[in-house]
CSV table of C-alpha atoms in Angstrom, one decimal:
chain,number,residue,atom,x,y,z
O,1,UNK,CA,-8.5,8.1,-21.8
O,2,UNK,CA,-8.8,11.5,-20.1
O,3,UNK,CA,-10.2,10.1,-16.8
O,4,UNK,CA,-7.4,7.6,-16.2
O,5,UNK,CA,-4.9,10.3,-17.1
O,6,UNK,CA,-6.4,12.7,-14.6
O,7,UNK,CA,-6.4,9.9,-11.9
O,8,UNK,CA,-2.8,8.9,-12.6
O,9,UNK,CA,-1.6,12.6,-12.5
O,10,UNK,CA,-3.5,13.1,-9.2
O,11,UNK,CA,-1.9,10.0,-7.7
O,12,UNK,CA,1.5,11.0,-8.9
O,13,UNK,CA,1.1,14.6,-7.5
O,14,UNK,CA,0.0,13.3,-4.1
O,15,UNK,CA,2.9,10.8,-4.0
O,16,UNK,CA,5.4,13.5,-4.9
O,17,UNK,CA,4.1,15.7,-2.1
O,18,UNK,CA,4.3,12.9,0.4
O,19,UNK,CA,7.8,11.9,-0.8
O,20,UNK,CA,9.2,15.5,-0.5
O,21,UNK,CA,7.7,15.9,3.0
O,22,UNK,CA,9.2,12.5,4.0
O,23,UNK,CA,12.7,13.4,2.8
O,24,UNK,CA,12.9,16.7,4.7
O,25,UNK,CA,13.8,16.2,8.4
O,26,UNK,CA,12.5,18.5,11.1
O,27,UNK,CA,14.8,21.4,12.2
O,28,UNK,CA,15.3,20.0,15.8
O,29,UNK,CA,16.6,16.7,14.5
O,30,UNK,CA,19.4,15.1,16.5
O,31,UNK,CA,22.0,13.8,14.0
O,32,UNK,CA,23.8,10.6,15.1
O,33,UNK,CA,26.7,9.4,13.0
O,34,UNK,CA,26.9,5.6,12.9
O,35,UNK,CA,29.9,3.8,11.4
O,36,UNK,CA,29.7,0.0,10.7
O,37,UNK,CA,32.8,-2.0,11.3
O,38,UNK,CA,33.4,-5.7,11.0
O,39,UNK,CA,32.3,-6.7,14.5
O,40,UNK,CA,30.7,-3.6,15.8
O,41,UNK,CA,28.7,-0.4,15.3
O,42,UNK,CA,30.1,2.9,16.5
O,43,UNK,CA,27.7,5.7,17.2
O,44,UNK,CA,28.7,9.3,17.9
O,45,UNK,CA,26.3,12.1,18.9
O,46,UNK,CA,27.0,15.8,18.3
O,47,UNK,CA,27.6,16.4,22.0
O,48,UNK,CA,30.6,14.0,21.9
O,49,UNK,CA,28.9,10.9,23.4
O,50,UNK,CA,30.4,7.8,21.8
O,51,UNK,CA,28.8,4.4,22.1
O,52,UNK,CA,29.7,0.9,20.7
O,53,UNK,CA,26.9,-1.5,19.7
O,54,UNK,CA,24.4,0.6,21.6
O,55,UNK,CA,22.4,3.8,20.9
O,56,UNK,CA,20.8,5.9,23.6
O,57,UNK,CA,18.7,8.8,22.4
O,58,UNK,CA,16.5,11.4,24.2
O,59,UNK,CA,12.8,10.7,24.6
O,60,UNK,CA,10.4,12.6,22.4
O,61,UNK,CA,13.1,14.0,20.1
O,62,UNK,CA,13.5,13.4,16.3
O,63,UNK,CA,16.6,11.4,15.5
O,64,UNK,CA,18.4,11.1,12.1
O,65,UNK,CA,20.9,8.3,11.7
O,66,UNK,CA,23.7,9.0,9.2
O,67,UNK,CA,25.1,5.6,8.4
O,68,UNK,CA,28.5,4.8,6.9
O,69,UNK,CA,30.4,1.5,6.5
O,70,UNK,CA,34.1,0.7,6.6
O,71,UNK,CA,34.1,-3.0,5.9
O,72,UNK,CA,30.7,-4.5,6.4
O,73,UNK,CA,27.6,-5.1,4.4
O,74,UNK,CA,24.9,-5.9,7.1
O,75,UNK,CA,22.1,-3.9,8.4
O,76,UNK,CA,21.9,-1.7,11.5
O,77,UNK,CA,18.3,-2.7,12.4
O,78,UNK,CA,19.2,-6.2,13.5
O,79,UNK,CA,21.9,-4.9,15.7
O,80,UNK,CA,19.4,-2.6,17.5
O,81,UNK,CA,16.8,-5.1,18.6
O,82,UNK,CA,16.5,-4.9,22.4
O,83,UNK,CA,17.5,-8.0,24.3
C-alpha cells in the first residue's frame, strides 16, 4: 500500500505543478477582449483596435483571449477557422 500511495502522491504533485504553471500567463501577454453576440464576435485589443468576426494578433507574441457572451452559447474556435 505504501508504494502505490507514493506513486499517486508523486503524480498528483507533478500534475499540480503543471496546472499552476499553465494557469499563470506570461507578463508580456496581449489581452484581447472578445464578446459573443448572436450573429458575430467583437474583439477589442488594448490599443483600441476593434474587429468584428476577425482577430489579428502580432506574430511571436503571447495572446490571452478574455471571452464573454451577451446572448449566445456557441464556441469561438469554430468562428476562427481560416477560410
